[in-house]
Amino acid sequence: MDSQTSPSSQASPSPHTFQVDLRGLVDLLSHHLYSSPRVYLRELLQNAVDAITARRAEQPGAPATVRLYAAGGALRVEDSGVGLTEADVHDLLATIGRSSKRADGIQEARSDFLGQFGIGLLACFVVAERIRVVSRSARTPDAAPVEWTASDDGSYTVRTLAPEARTEPGTTVHLTARAGAGEWLAPEKVRALARDFGALLPYDVRVDGEAVTDLPAPWDRSYHSPAARRVALARHCHDLFGFTPLDSVGLDVPLAGIRGVAYVLPSAVSPAQRATHRVHLKGMLLTEQAEQLLPDWAFFVRCVLDTDSLRPTASREALYEDETLAAVREALGERIRSWLTGLAAGDPERLAAFLSVHHLGVKALARHDAEMLRTMLPWLPFETTDGQVSLEEFARRHPVVHFTRTVEEYRQVAPIASAQGIGVVNGGYTYDSDLVQALPSVRPGTVVAELDAETVTAHLDAVDPAEELALAGFLAVARATLDPLGCDVVLRAFHPLTVPALHLDDRAARHEQARADAEAQADDLWAGILGSLRGTAPRARLVLNHLNPLIRRISSLRGPELIGTATESLYGQALLMAQRPLRPADSALLNRSFIGLLEWATNGEEGH
C-alpha cells in the first residue's frame, strides 16, 4: 500500500490504491462467495452493530443506534459506534483480511462481534460504484473526523475534515448505486432487507424513521397462557414460513447459547427431503437455508433460532460443520424427542394428530432409539391383518408376531392369513420391518417371526389323501404347465372360500427365479456361471383351494390342454390378486390363457 501520509482537509487528497484487484474481488464476492447482492445490507448492519459493540465494551452507557436513509439510488447508514481515526482507515479499511475487531483494547470482546473475516465494506461494491465513509473515533475524542472515499476502479482517497463535519463519535456510510443495481438501494427494498436481516438485533435500528427491530423474539415473550403462546407462535410461523404449524417446540439450549422454536409441518414430507432452517447469529440473520441443524430424523419441523456459539462460513450464509454444531444438533434433537415424550404422557389427542401426519419421522427416530420406541409403542400405527393398530396392541392379541418384508408379500398372504388366524404385520413400508424385529428388546417375551411361504402353507388344511389321490392326474398336468415358470402346484383347503388360488413365494424363491431367468438369456459362459450359483431355495407355489367351487369344477376336467389353460388362468389371476409385477413370461401366459378360454367358451369342450 502507498505509505505516504494523507494530507489534511486543506490540501488535495492523495490517491491510494487497494492491495488487491478490486474488480476481481467484486466478481468473487458477487458470483462465488455470496448467493445474492442482498447481503450487502447485512454487511452494513453488521459493521454498524460491531462498531456499537466495540464502543460499549469501553463505554457501557454509549448510545446504540443505527439509522438508514434511502433515496434516489443512494443509501446512507449512520451508527453511534466506536468510529475510526485516519490511521484506522489506512490500516483497517484499505487492507483485506484485517478488521477493527482486532484493534488493541477490545480483543477480549471479540466473541461479541458478528464479523470474522475482514471483508467489511468492500462487499458493498457488489451494488455500489462509490462508497464514502465519514467517521469520528470514540477512543480518540480529540482526533478530527476522517473521510474515506473509494471507487470500484480500485482507488480511494483519505482526508481529515474540520471538527464540525461530525461532532459525535460514530460512522456514516454513503453508497451510490452502480449501473443496474439501483433496485437494491430503493427505499422499499432497503426496508425489507433491514427487517429481514435485523429484526432480532439488540440495538435500535430504523429505516427512514421506521423501527426494524422486533424484540423480544416471539419465543422469548411472555404470554398469559400456553394456548395464547401457541396462537402467537403459529402466527409467527405463518408470517415467516407461509404455513400454520401443527405445533411448536421450544429450542432453549442455554449452554449452547441457543434460543428458538421448531414448527411442526402440517403435511407429510419425504424423509429424503432436506428441511431448511432459519438461523440468526447474535441477532443477525445468517441463513434461511441451514440444512445440518437437526438430526436427519427430524425432517418434519422447520426451525428459527438465534445463537451465539455456532461458527459461520466465510460467506456468513451457512454454518460451519464442526464439533460445536454436532453437539448443538444432538441437543436440539433431544428437545424434539422430549416434546414427543411429553405429548405421549400428557396430551394424547395432540400426539394422535401429529402421528396421523408424521408417523414416519417418529418411526425413523424409534428405529435407533429404544426409549423412543418404548414410549411410542402404544401410538405408532402399523398396517396389519387386524387393521391399522399399534404394535403393542397387536402383540397382545397374537402369541407370534409375523411380518413380511415387502408390501407384495403382505398382499399375497393377508386375506388368507387373517382367515386362518395368523397375525401378520406389513413390514414393507419404510422402517416397519426393523421396528417389528426390535419389538422383543422393548417388550420382553414377544415372539417375532418372518412369514414365508412354508409358514402359510403349514397353516392351511391338508386335503383328504384319498381325494387328493383321485385328482393326481389333474395335479400332474397343472404342475407340468407351471414348471417352466418356476412354480409348484399344491392342493389345500382354506378360507375364505371365494379365493380359488393363492400365489406364494418368498425372497429366496424370487432370487432363484431371477437367476434362472438370467441363465436362460445368457451366453454359454455366463449360463455356466449362473448355473453354478443355483440354490436349493423353495420355489414359488400356486395353492389351489379345494373348498372353492370353481377349483372343484376345473379339477374334474379331462382334457390336458384345457386343464393347462385353466391352470395358467388361475396362476395369472393369483398374480394379479397379489398385485405382483408381471414378468414378460407372465404377461404372455395371461394373454395365452385368456384367448384359450375364449376359444373354449365359443367352441365347447368337444372342440379340444
Coordinates of C-alpha atoms in Angstrom, one line a residue:
M1 CA 0.0 0.0 0.0
D2 CA 1.1 3.6 -0.7
S3 CA 2.9 4.7 2.5
Q4 CA 2.6 8.5 2.0
T5 CA 0.9 10.4 4.7
S6 CA -2.6 11.6 3.9
P7 CA -3.0 15.4 3.7
S8 CA -5.3 17.5 5.9
S9 CA -8.6 18.7 4.6
Q10 CA -7.0 21.9 3.4
A11 CA -4.7 20.1 0.9
S12 CA -5.6 18.0 -2.1
P13 CA -6.1 14.4 -1.0
S14 CA -3.5 11.9 -2.2
P15 CA -4.7 8.9 -4.1
H16 CA -4.1 5.4 -2.7
T17 CA -4.6 2.0 -4.3
F18 CA -6.0 -1.2 -2.8
Q19 CA -3.6 -4.1 -2.4
V20 CA -6.0 -6.3 -4.4
D21 CA -7.6 -6.2 -7.8
L22 CA -11.0 -4.8 -6.8
R23 CA -12.7 -5.7 -10.0
G24 CA -11.7 -9.3 -9.4
L25 CA -12.8 -9.0 -5.8
V26 CA -16.3 -7.7 -6.7
D27 CA -16.6 -10.7 -9.2
L28 CA -15.5 -13.0 -6.4
L29 CA -18.0 -11.6 -3.9
S30 CA -21.0 -11.5 -6.2
H31 CA -20.6 -14.7 -8.2
H32 CA -18.7 -17.0 -5.9
L33 CA -18.8 -16.1 -2.2
Y34 CA -22.3 -14.6 -1.8
S35 CA -25.5 -16.1 -3.1
S36 CA -27.2 -12.7 -3.8
P37 CA -26.4 -9.0 -3.8
R38 CA -28.8 -8.6 -0.9
V39 CA -26.1 -9.5 1.6
Y40 CA -24.6 -6.0 1.1
L41 CA -27.1 -4.7 3.6
R42 CA -26.2 -7.4 6.1
E43 CA -22.6 -6.3 5.9
L44 CA -23.5 -2.7 6.5
L45 CA -25.7 -3.6 9.5
Q46 CA -23.0 -6.0 10.8
N47 CA -20.3 -3.3 10.6
A48 CA -22.6 -0.9 12.5
V49 CA -23.6 -3.4 15.2
D50 CA -19.9 -4.4 15.7
A51 CA -18.9 -0.8 16.0
I52 CA -21.5 -0.2 18.7
T53 CA -20.5 -3.3 20.5
A54 CA -16.9 -2.2 20.4
R55 CA -17.7 1.2 21.8
R56 CA -19.9 -0.2 24.6
A57 CA -17.1 -2.5 25.6
E58 CA -15.3 0.6 26.7
Q59 CA -18.2 2.9 27.3
P60 CA -21.2 0.8 28.6
G61 CA -23.6 3.8 28.6
A62 CA -22.8 4.9 25.0
P63 CA -25.8 5.3 22.6
A64 CA -26.7 2.3 20.5
T65 CA -28.5 3.4 17.3
V66 CA -28.3 2.5 13.6
R67 CA -30.2 4.7 11.1
L68 CA -30.6 4.0 7.4
Y69 CA -31.9 6.5 4.8
A70 CA -32.6 5.5 1.2
A71 CA -33.5 7.8 -1.7
G72 CA -32.6 8.5 -5.3
G73 CA -30.3 5.5 -5.9
A74 CA -28.3 6.3 -2.8
L75 CA -28.1 4.9 0.8
R76 CA -26.9 6.5 4.0
V77 CA -26.2 4.4 7.1
E78 CA -25.3 6.1 10.4
D79 CA -24.2 4.4 13.6
S80 CA -23.2 5.5 17.0
G81 CA -20.3 3.1 17.2
V82 CA -16.6 3.3 18.1
G83 CA -15.7 5.2 14.9
L84 CA -12.3 5.5 13.2
T85 CA -9.2 7.7 13.1
E86 CA -7.3 8.3 9.9
A87 CA -4.7 5.7 10.9
D88 CA -7.5 3.2 11.5
V89 CA -8.8 3.9 8.0
H90 CA -5.5 3.1 6.4
D91 CA -4.9 0.1 8.5
L92 CA -8.3 -1.4 8.5
L93 CA -10.4 -0.3 5.5
A94 CA -7.7 -0.5 2.9
T95 CA -6.3 -3.9 3.7
I96 CA -8.2 -7.1 3.1
G97 CA -8.0 -9.6 5.9
R98 CA -7.8 -7.2 8.8
S99 CA -10.6 -5.7 10.8
S100 CA -11.3 -3.2 13.6
K101 CA -12.3 -6.1 15.8
R102 CA -8.6 -6.9 16.2
A103 CA -7.7 -3.4 17.5
D104 CA -5.9 -3.1 20.8
G105 CA -8.0 -3.0 23.8
I106 CA -11.0 -4.9 22.6
Q107 CA -9.5 -8.3 21.7
E108 CA -11.1 -9.8 24.8
A109 CA -14.6 -8.7 23.5
R110 CA -14.1 -10.4 20.1
S111 CA -16.7 -13.0 20.8
D112 CA -19.4 -10.3 20.8
F113 CA -18.7 -9.4 17.2
L114 CA -20.6 -10.8 14.2
G115 CA -17.9 -10.3 11.6
Q116 CA -14.9 -12.6 11.5
F117 CA -13.4 -12.3 8.0
G118 CA -12.5 -8.7 7.5
I119 CA -14.3 -8.3 4.2
G120 CA -16.4 -5.4 5.6
L121 CA -17.4 -2.5 3.4
L122 CA -15.8 -4.0 0.3
A123 CA -18.8 -6.3 0.0
C124 CA -20.9 -3.2 -0.8
F125 CA -19.2 -2.9 -4.2
V126 CA -21.5 -5.7 -5.2
V127 CA -24.2 -3.0 -5.6
A128 CA -22.3 0.3 -5.3
E129 CA -19.9 2.1 -7.7
R130 CA -18.8 4.5 -5.0
I131 CA -18.5 4.3 -1.2
R132 CA -17.9 7.3 1.1
V133 CA -17.3 6.9 4.8
V134 CA -17.2 9.7 7.3
S135 CA -16.1 8.7 10.8
R136 CA -15.1 10.1 14.2
S137 CA -13.3 8.0 16.8
A138 CA -14.8 7.5 20.3
R139 CA -11.4 6.2 21.5
T140 CA -9.6 9.4 20.5
P141 CA -12.0 12.2 21.1
D142 CA -9.6 14.9 20.1
A143 CA -9.0 13.3 16.7
A144 CA -10.5 15.1 13.7
P145 CA -13.2 13.4 11.7
V146 CA -11.9 11.4 8.7
E147 CA -13.4 10.7 5.3
W148 CA -12.6 7.7 3.1
T149 CA -13.9 7.7 -0.4
A150 CA -13.5 4.6 -2.7
S151 CA -14.4 3.8 -6.3
D152 CA -14.9 0.4 -7.9
D153 CA -11.9 1.0 -10.1
G154 CA -9.7 0.2 -7.1
S155 CA -8.7 3.7 -6.0
Y156 CA -9.5 5.6 -2.8
T157 CA -8.7 8.8 -1.1
V158 CA -8.5 9.7 2.6
R159 CA -8.6 13.1 4.2
T160 CA -9.3 14.7 7.5
L161 CA -12.2 17.0 7.9
A162 CA -13.0 20.0 10.1
P163 CA -14.2 19.1 13.6
E164 CA -17.7 20.4 12.8
A165 CA -18.1 17.9 9.9
R166 CA -19.1 15.3 12.5
T167 CA -19.4 16.3 16.2
E168 CA -20.4 12.9 17.7
P169 CA -18.4 9.6 17.6
G170 CA -19.6 7.1 15.1
T171 CA -19.6 6.4 11.3
T172 CA -21.7 7.3 8.3
V173 CA -21.5 5.3 5.2
H174 CA -22.8 6.7 1.8
L175 CA -23.4 4.3 -1.1
T176 CA -24.0 5.3 -4.7
A177 CA -25.6 2.6 -6.8
R178 CA -23.7 1.0 -9.7
A179 CA -25.3 0.7 -13.1
G180 CA -28.1 -1.9 -13.0
A181 CA -28.1 -2.2 -9.2
G182 CA -30.4 0.7 -8.3
E183 CA -33.2 -1.6 -7.2
W184 CA -31.1 -2.8 -4.3
L185 CA -30.9 0.7 -2.8
A186 CA -34.6 1.6 -3.3
P187 CA -36.3 2.5 0.0
E188 CA -38.8 -0.4 -0.1
K189 CA -36.0 -2.9 -0.8
V190 CA -33.8 -1.5 1.9
R191 CA -36.6 -1.6 4.4
A192 CA -37.5 -5.2 3.6
L193 CA -33.8 -6.3 3.8
A194 CA -33.2 -4.5 7.0
R195 CA -36.3 -6.1 8.6
D196 CA -35.3 -9.5 7.3
F197 CA -31.7 -9.3 8.5
G198 CA -32.0 -7.2 11.6
A199 CA -35.3 -7.9 13.3
L200 CA -33.6 -9.6 16.3
L201 CA -30.6 -7.2 16.6
P202 CA -30.1 -6.0 20.2
Y203 CA -29.8 -2.3 19.2
D204 CA -32.2 0.3 17.9
V205 CA -32.3 0.0 14.1
R206 CA -34.5 2.2 12.0
V207 CA -35.0 2.8 8.2
D208 CA -36.3 6.2 7.3
G209 CA -37.6 6.5 10.9
E210 CA -39.4 3.2 10.9
A211 CA -38.3 0.7 13.5
V212 CA -36.8 -2.6 12.2
T213 CA -36.0 -4.5 15.4
D214 CA -38.8 -6.5 17.0
L215 CA -37.7 -7.6 20.4
P216 CA -38.1 -9.7 22.4
A217 CA -38.2 -12.6 19.9
P218 CA -41.7 -14.3 19.7
W219 CA -40.4 -17.4 21.5
D220 CA -39.0 -15.2 24.4
R221 CA -42.1 -13.2 25.1
S222 CA -44.5 -13.7 28.0
Y223 CA -48.0 -15.0 27.3
H224 CA -50.9 -15.3 29.6
S225 CA -51.5 -18.9 28.8
P226 CA -50.0 -21.9 26.8
A227 CA -52.8 -21.6 24.3
A228 CA -52.1 -17.9 23.7
R229 CA -48.4 -18.8 23.2
R230 CA -49.3 -21.4 20.6
V231 CA -51.6 -19.0 18.7
A232 CA -48.9 -16.3 18.7
L233 CA -46.2 -18.7 17.5
A234 CA -48.5 -20.1 14.9
R235 CA -49.0 -16.6 13.5
H236 CA -45.2 -16.0 13.6
C237 CA -44.7 -19.3 11.7
H238 CA -47.3 -18.3 9.0
D239 CA -45.7 -14.9 8.6
L240 CA -42.2 -16.4 8.4
F241 CA -42.6 -19.7 6.5
G242 CA -46.1 -19.5 5.0
F243 CA -47.8 -22.4 6.8
T244 CA -49.7 -22.8 10.0
P245 CA -47.9 -25.4 12.1
L246 CA -49.4 -28.4 13.8
D247 CA -47.5 -27.5 17.0
S248 CA -44.4 -25.6 18.1
V249 CA -41.4 -26.9 20.1
G250 CA -39.2 -24.7 22.2
L251 CA -35.5 -24.9 21.5
D252 CA -33.9 -23.4 24.5
V253 CA -30.3 -24.7 25.0
P254 CA -28.6 -22.2 27.4
L255 CA -25.2 -23.9 27.4
A256 CA -25.0 -23.6 23.6
G257 CA -26.4 -20.0 23.7
I258 CA -29.4 -21.0 21.6
R259 CA -33.0 -19.8 21.8
G260 CA -35.6 -20.5 19.2
V261 CA -38.6 -22.6 18.2
A262 CA -39.3 -25.6 15.9
Y263 CA -42.5 -25.6 13.9
V264 CA -44.1 -28.9 13.1
L265 CA -45.1 -29.1 9.4
P266 CA -48.9 -29.5 8.8
S267 CA -48.4 -32.1 6.0
A268 CA -46.3 -35.1 5.5
V269 CA -42.9 -34.8 3.7
S270 CA -40.4 -37.3 2.4
P271 CA -37.6 -38.3 4.8
A272 CA -35.2 -37.7 1.9
Q273 CA -36.3 -34.1 1.7
R274 CA -33.8 -31.8 3.5
A275 CA -35.5 -29.4 5.8
T276 CA -34.0 -25.9 5.8
H277 CA -33.9 -23.7 8.8
R278 CA -33.6 -20.0 9.7
V279 CA -30.6 -19.2 11.8
H280 CA -29.7 -15.8 13.4
L281 CA -26.2 -15.2 14.8
K282 CA -26.2 -12.8 17.7
G283 CA -29.5 -11.4 16.3
M284 CA -28.3 -11.0 12.7
L285 CA -29.9 -13.3 10.1
L286 CA -27.2 -15.7 9.0
T287 CA -29.1 -18.0 6.6
E288 CA -32.6 -19.3 5.7
Q289 CA -31.2 -22.5 4.3
A290 CA -29.4 -24.2 7.2
E291 CA -29.6 -27.9 6.5
Q292 CA -27.5 -29.6 9.1
L293 CA -29.0 -28.1 12.2
L294 CA -31.2 -31.0 13.2
P295 CA -30.8 -34.8 13.1
D296 CA -31.9 -36.4 9.8
W297 CA -34.9 -38.0 11.5
A298 CA -36.4 -34.6 12.4
F299 CA -37.4 -33.8 8.9
F300 CA -40.9 -32.9 10.0
V301 CA -40.0 -29.5 11.6
R302 CA -38.8 -26.1 10.4
C303 CA -36.7 -24.1 12.9
V304 CA -35.9 -20.5 13.5
L305 CA -33.4 -19.7 16.2
D306 CA -30.7 -17.3 17.5
T307 CA -27.3 -18.5 18.5
D308 CA -24.0 -17.0 19.7
S309 CA -22.0 -20.2 19.6
L310 CA -22.1 -21.6 16.1
R311 CA -19.5 -20.7 13.5
P312 CA -20.4 -19.2 10.1
T313 CA -18.7 -20.0 6.9
A314 CA -16.6 -17.3 5.1
S315 CA -19.7 -16.0 3.3
R316 CA -21.6 -15.9 6.6
E317 CA -24.5 -17.6 4.8
A318 CA -24.1 -21.1 6.2
L319 CA -23.0 -22.9 9.3
Y320 CA -19.5 -24.4 9.6
E321 CA -19.6 -28.1 10.3
D322 CA -17.6 -28.7 13.5
E323 CA -17.9 -30.3 16.9
T324 CA -20.0 -27.5 18.2
L325 CA -22.6 -27.9 15.5
A326 CA -22.6 -31.6 16.1
A327 CA -23.3 -31.1 19.8
V328 CA -26.0 -28.5 19.1
R329 CA -27.6 -30.9 16.6
E330 CA -27.8 -33.5 19.3
A331 CA -29.1 -31.1 21.9
L332 CA -31.8 -29.8 19.6
G333 CA -32.8 -33.4 18.7
E334 CA -33.1 -34.1 22.4
R335 CA -35.5 -31.2 22.7
I336 CA -37.8 -32.6 20.0
R337 CA -37.6 -36.0 21.5
S338 CA -38.6 -34.6 24.9
W339 CA -41.6 -32.9 23.3
L340 CA -42.8 -36.2 21.8
T341 CA -42.4 -37.9 25.1
G342 CA -44.4 -35.2 26.8
L343 CA -47.2 -35.5 24.3
A344 CA -47.3 -39.2 24.9
A345 CA -47.5 -38.7 28.6
G346 CA -49.9 -35.8 28.8
D347 CA -51.6 -34.9 25.6
P348 CA -52.7 -38.0 23.6
E349 CA -55.0 -36.1 21.3
R350 CA -52.3 -33.8 20.0
L351 CA -49.9 -36.7 19.7
A352 CA -52.5 -38.6 17.6
A353 CA -53.0 -35.6 15.4
F354 CA -49.2 -35.4 14.9
L355 CA -48.7 -39.1 14.2
S356 CA -51.5 -39.1 11.7
V357 CA -49.3 -36.9 9.6
H358 CA -45.7 -37.6 10.7
H359 CA -45.6 -41.2 12.0
L360 CA -42.8 -41.9 9.5
G361 CA -40.5 -39.4 11.2
V362 CA -41.2 -40.9 14.6
K363 CA -40.6 -44.4 13.3
A364 CA -37.2 -43.2 11.9
L365 CA -36.3 -42.0 15.4
A366 CA -37.7 -45.1 17.2
R367 CA -35.7 -47.3 14.9
H368 CA -32.4 -46.1 16.6
D369 CA -33.8 -45.2 20.0
A370 CA -35.1 -47.9 22.2
E371 CA -36.5 -45.5 24.7
M372 CA -38.5 -43.7 22.0
L373 CA -39.8 -47.0 20.6
R374 CA -40.9 -48.0 24.1
T375 CA -42.6 -44.6 24.5
M376 CA -44.3 -44.6 21.1
L377 CA -45.2 -48.3 21.1
P378 CA -48.9 -47.7 22.0
W379 CA -49.3 -45.0 19.5
L380 CA -47.4 -45.7 16.2
P381 CA -49.8 -47.2 13.6
F382 CA -48.9 -50.3 11.5
E383 CA -50.8 -52.0 8.7
T384 CA -51.7 -55.5 10.0
T385 CA -54.2 -58.2 9.4
D386 CA -56.1 -56.7 12.3
G387 CA -56.3 -53.3 10.6
Q388 CA -54.3 -50.2 11.5
V389 CA -53.2 -50.9 15.1
S390 CA -50.1 -50.3 17.2
L391 CA -47.5 -53.0 17.7
E392 CA -48.3 -53.0 21.5
E393 CA -52.0 -53.8 20.8
F394 CA -51.1 -56.3 18.0
A395 CA -48.6 -58.2 20.2
R396 CA -51.2 -58.5 23.0
R397 CA -53.6 -60.2 20.5
H398 CA -51.1 -62.7 18.9
P399 CA -48.7 -65.1 20.5
V400 CA -46.4 -64.8 17.5
V401 CA -46.0 -61.5 15.6
H402 CA -45.4 -62.5 12.0
F403 CA -44.2 -59.9 9.5
T404 CA -43.4 -59.6 5.8
R405 CA -40.5 -57.6 4.4
T406 CA -42.3 -56.3 1.4
V407 CA -45.7 -54.9 0.6
E408 CA -46.1 -57.5 -2.2
E409 CA -45.6 -60.4 0.2
Y410 CA -48.1 -58.9 2.6
R411 CA -50.7 -58.6 -0.1
Q412 CA -50.2 -62.2 -1.1
V413 CA -50.9 -63.6 2.3
A414 CA -53.0 -61.0 4.2
P415 CA -56.5 -62.3 3.3
I416 CA -55.6 -66.0 3.8
A417 CA -53.5 -65.4 6.9
S418 CA -56.3 -63.4 8.5
A419 CA -58.9 -66.2 7.8
Q420 CA -56.5 -68.8 9.3
G421 CA -55.9 -66.7 12.5
I422 CA -52.3 -65.8 11.7
G423 CA -51.4 -62.3 12.7
V424 CA -49.2 -60.5 10.2
V425 CA -47.7 -57.0 10.1
N426 CA -46.9 -55.4 6.8
G427 CA -43.2 -54.6 7.2
G428 CA -42.8 -53.4 3.6
Y429 CA -43.0 -49.8 4.5
T430 CA -40.1 -47.7 5.5
Y431 CA -38.6 -48.7 8.9
D432 CA -41.5 -51.0 9.7
S433 CA -39.7 -54.4 9.5
D434 CA -36.8 -53.0 11.6
L435 CA -39.2 -51.8 14.3
V436 CA -41.1 -55.2 14.4
Q437 CA -37.8 -57.0 14.8
A438 CA -36.8 -54.6 17.6
L439 CA -40.0 -55.4 19.5
P440 CA -38.6 -58.1 21.8
S441 CA -35.9 -55.6 23.0
V442 CA -38.5 -53.3 24.5
R443 CA -41.3 -55.9 25.1
P444 CA -39.6 -58.9 26.6
G445 CA -41.3 -62.2 25.8
T446 CA -42.6 -61.2 22.5
V447 CA -42.0 -63.7 19.7
V448 CA -41.4 -62.2 16.2
A449 CA -41.0 -64.3 13.1
E450 CA -40.7 -63.5 9.4
L451 CA -43.6 -65.0 7.5
D452 CA -42.7 -67.2 4.5
A453 CA -44.5 -69.5 2.1
E454 CA -43.8 -72.6 4.2
T455 CA -45.4 -71.0 7.3
V456 CA -48.6 -70.0 5.4
T457 CA -48.9 -73.4 3.7
A458 CA -48.4 -75.1 7.0
H459 CA -51.4 -73.3 8.4
L460 CA -53.7 -74.3 5.5
D461 CA -55.7 -77.5 5.9
A462 CA -54.5 -80.6 4.1
V463 CA -56.9 -82.3 1.7
D464 CA -58.0 -85.9 2.5
P465 CA -55.4 -88.2 0.9
A466 CA -58.0 -90.2 -0.9
E467 CA -59.5 -87.1 -2.5
E468 CA -56.0 -85.8 -3.5
L469 CA -55.1 -89.1 -5.0
A470 CA -58.2 -89.1 -7.1
L471 CA -57.0 -85.7 -8.5
A472 CA -53.5 -86.9 -9.2
G473 CA -53.9 -86.7 -13.0
F474 CA -55.2 -83.2 -12.8
L475 CA -52.4 -82.1 -10.5
A476 CA -49.7 -83.7 -12.7
V477 CA -50.9 -81.7 -15.7
A478 CA -51.1 -78.5 -13.7
R479 CA -47.6 -78.9 -12.3
A480 CA -46.2 -79.7 -15.7
T481 CA -47.9 -76.5 -17.0
L482 CA -46.3 -74.2 -14.4
D483 CA -42.9 -75.9 -14.0
P484 CA -41.3 -73.8 -16.8
L485 CA -42.3 -70.7 -14.8
G486 CA -40.6 -72.0 -11.6
C487 CA -43.8 -72.6 -9.8
D488 CA -45.1 -75.7 -8.0
V489 CA -48.8 -76.6 -7.5
V490 CA -50.2 -77.8 -4.2
L491 CA -53.8 -78.6 -3.1
R492 CA -55.1 -77.3 0.2
A493 CA -58.4 -76.4 1.9
F494 CA -58.7 -72.9 3.3
H495 CA -60.9 -69.9 3.9
P496 CA -62.2 -67.6 2.5
L497 CA -64.0 -69.9 0.1
T498 CA -64.1 -67.1 -2.5
V499 CA -60.3 -67.3 -3.1
P500 CA -59.7 -70.1 -5.8
A501 CA -55.9 -69.9 -5.7
L502 CA -53.1 -68.3 -3.8
H503 CA -49.7 -67.5 -5.2
L504 CA -47.0 -67.8 -2.5
D505 CA -43.3 -67.1 -2.7
D506 CA -40.5 -65.5 -0.7
R507 CA -37.4 -63.6 -1.3
A508 CA -35.3 -66.7 -1.8
A509 CA -37.7 -68.1 -4.3
R510 CA -37.7 -64.8 -6.2
H511 CA -34.0 -64.6 -6.2
E512 CA -33.8 -68.1 -7.6
Q513 CA -36.3 -67.3 -10.3
A514 CA -34.4 -64.1 -11.3
R515 CA -31.2 -66.2 -11.5
A516 CA -32.9 -68.8 -13.7
D517 CA -34.3 -66.1 -16.0
A518 CA -30.9 -64.6 -16.4
E519 CA -29.4 -68.0 -17.0
A520 CA -31.9 -68.7 -19.8
Q521 CA -31.0 -65.4 -21.6
A522 CA -27.2 -65.6 -21.1
D523 CA -24.5 -66.9 -23.4
D524 CA -22.8 -70.3 -22.6
L525 CA -20.1 -68.7 -20.4
W526 CA -22.5 -66.7 -18.2
A527 CA -25.1 -69.5 -18.3
G528 CA -22.4 -71.8 -16.8
I529 CA -21.5 -69.3 -14.1
L530 CA -25.2 -68.6 -13.2
G531 CA -25.9 -72.3 -13.2
S532 CA -23.2 -72.9 -10.7
L533 CA -25.0 -70.4 -8.4
R534 CA -28.2 -72.4 -8.5
G535 CA -29.6 -72.7 -5.0
T536 CA -31.8 -75.1 -3.1
A537 CA -34.3 -72.4 -2.3
P538 CA -38.0 -73.4 -2.3
R539 CA -39.9 -72.5 -5.5
A540 CA -43.0 -70.3 -5.7
R541 CA -46.3 -72.1 -5.1
L542 CA -49.7 -71.9 -6.6
V543 CA -52.0 -73.2 -3.8
L544 CA -55.4 -74.4 -5.1
N545 CA -58.3 -74.1 -2.7
H546 CA -60.1 -77.4 -2.7
L547 CA -63.1 -75.8 -1.0
N548 CA -63.7 -73.3 -3.8
P549 CA -66.5 -74.5 -6.3
L550 CA -64.5 -73.3 -9.3
I551 CA -61.5 -75.4 -8.4
R552 CA -63.7 -78.4 -7.9
R553 CA -65.1 -78.0 -11.4
I554 CA -61.7 -77.4 -13.0
S555 CA -60.3 -80.4 -11.3
S556 CA -62.9 -82.6 -12.9
L557 CA -61.8 -81.6 -16.4
R558 CA -60.3 -84.4 -18.5
G559 CA -58.6 -82.8 -21.5
P560 CA -54.9 -82.0 -20.7
E561 CA -54.9 -78.9 -22.9
L562 CA -57.9 -77.4 -21.2
I563 CA -56.5 -78.3 -17.8
G564 CA -53.3 -76.4 -18.8
T565 CA -55.2 -73.4 -20.0
A566 CA -57.3 -73.3 -16.8
T567 CA -54.2 -73.6 -14.6
E568 CA -52.5 -70.8 -16.4
S569 CA -55.6 -68.6 -15.9
L570 CA -55.6 -69.4 -12.2
Y571 CA -51.9 -68.6 -12.0
G572 CA -52.3 -65.3 -13.7
Q573 CA -55.3 -64.3 -11.6
A574 CA -53.4 -65.2 -8.4
L575 CA -50.5 -62.9 -9.5
L576 CA -52.9 -60.1 -10.2
M577 CA -54.6 -60.5 -6.8
A578 CA -51.3 -60.3 -5.1
Q579 CA -50.5 -57.1 -7.1
R580 CA -47.2 -58.6 -8.1
P581 CA -45.3 -57.0 -11.0
L582 CA -45.6 -59.3 -14.1
R583 CA -42.6 -60.7 -16.0
P584 CA -42.8 -60.9 -19.8
A585 CA -43.4 -64.6 -19.5
D586 CA -46.3 -64.0 -17.0
S587 CA -47.9 -61.4 -19.4
A588 CA -47.6 -63.9 -22.3
L589 CA -49.2 -66.6 -20.2
L590 CA -52.1 -64.3 -19.3
N591 CA -52.8 -63.4 -22.9
R592 CA -52.5 -67.1 -24.0
S593 CA -54.8 -68.4 -21.3
F594 CA -57.4 -65.7 -21.9
I595 CA -57.6 -66.4 -25.6
G596 CA -57.7 -70.2 -24.9
L597 CA -60.6 -69.7 -22.6
L598 CA -62.4 -67.6 -25.1
E599 CA -61.9 -70.3 -27.7
W600 CA -63.2 -73.0 -25.4
A601 CA -66.2 -70.9 -24.4
T602 CA -67.1 -70.3 -28.1
N603 CA -66.4 -73.8 -29.4
G604 CA -67.2 -76.0 -26.4
E605 CA -65.1 -78.6 -24.7
E606 CA -65.7 -81.1 -27.5
G607 CA -63.5 -79.0 -29.9
H608 CA -60.5 -79.7 -27.7

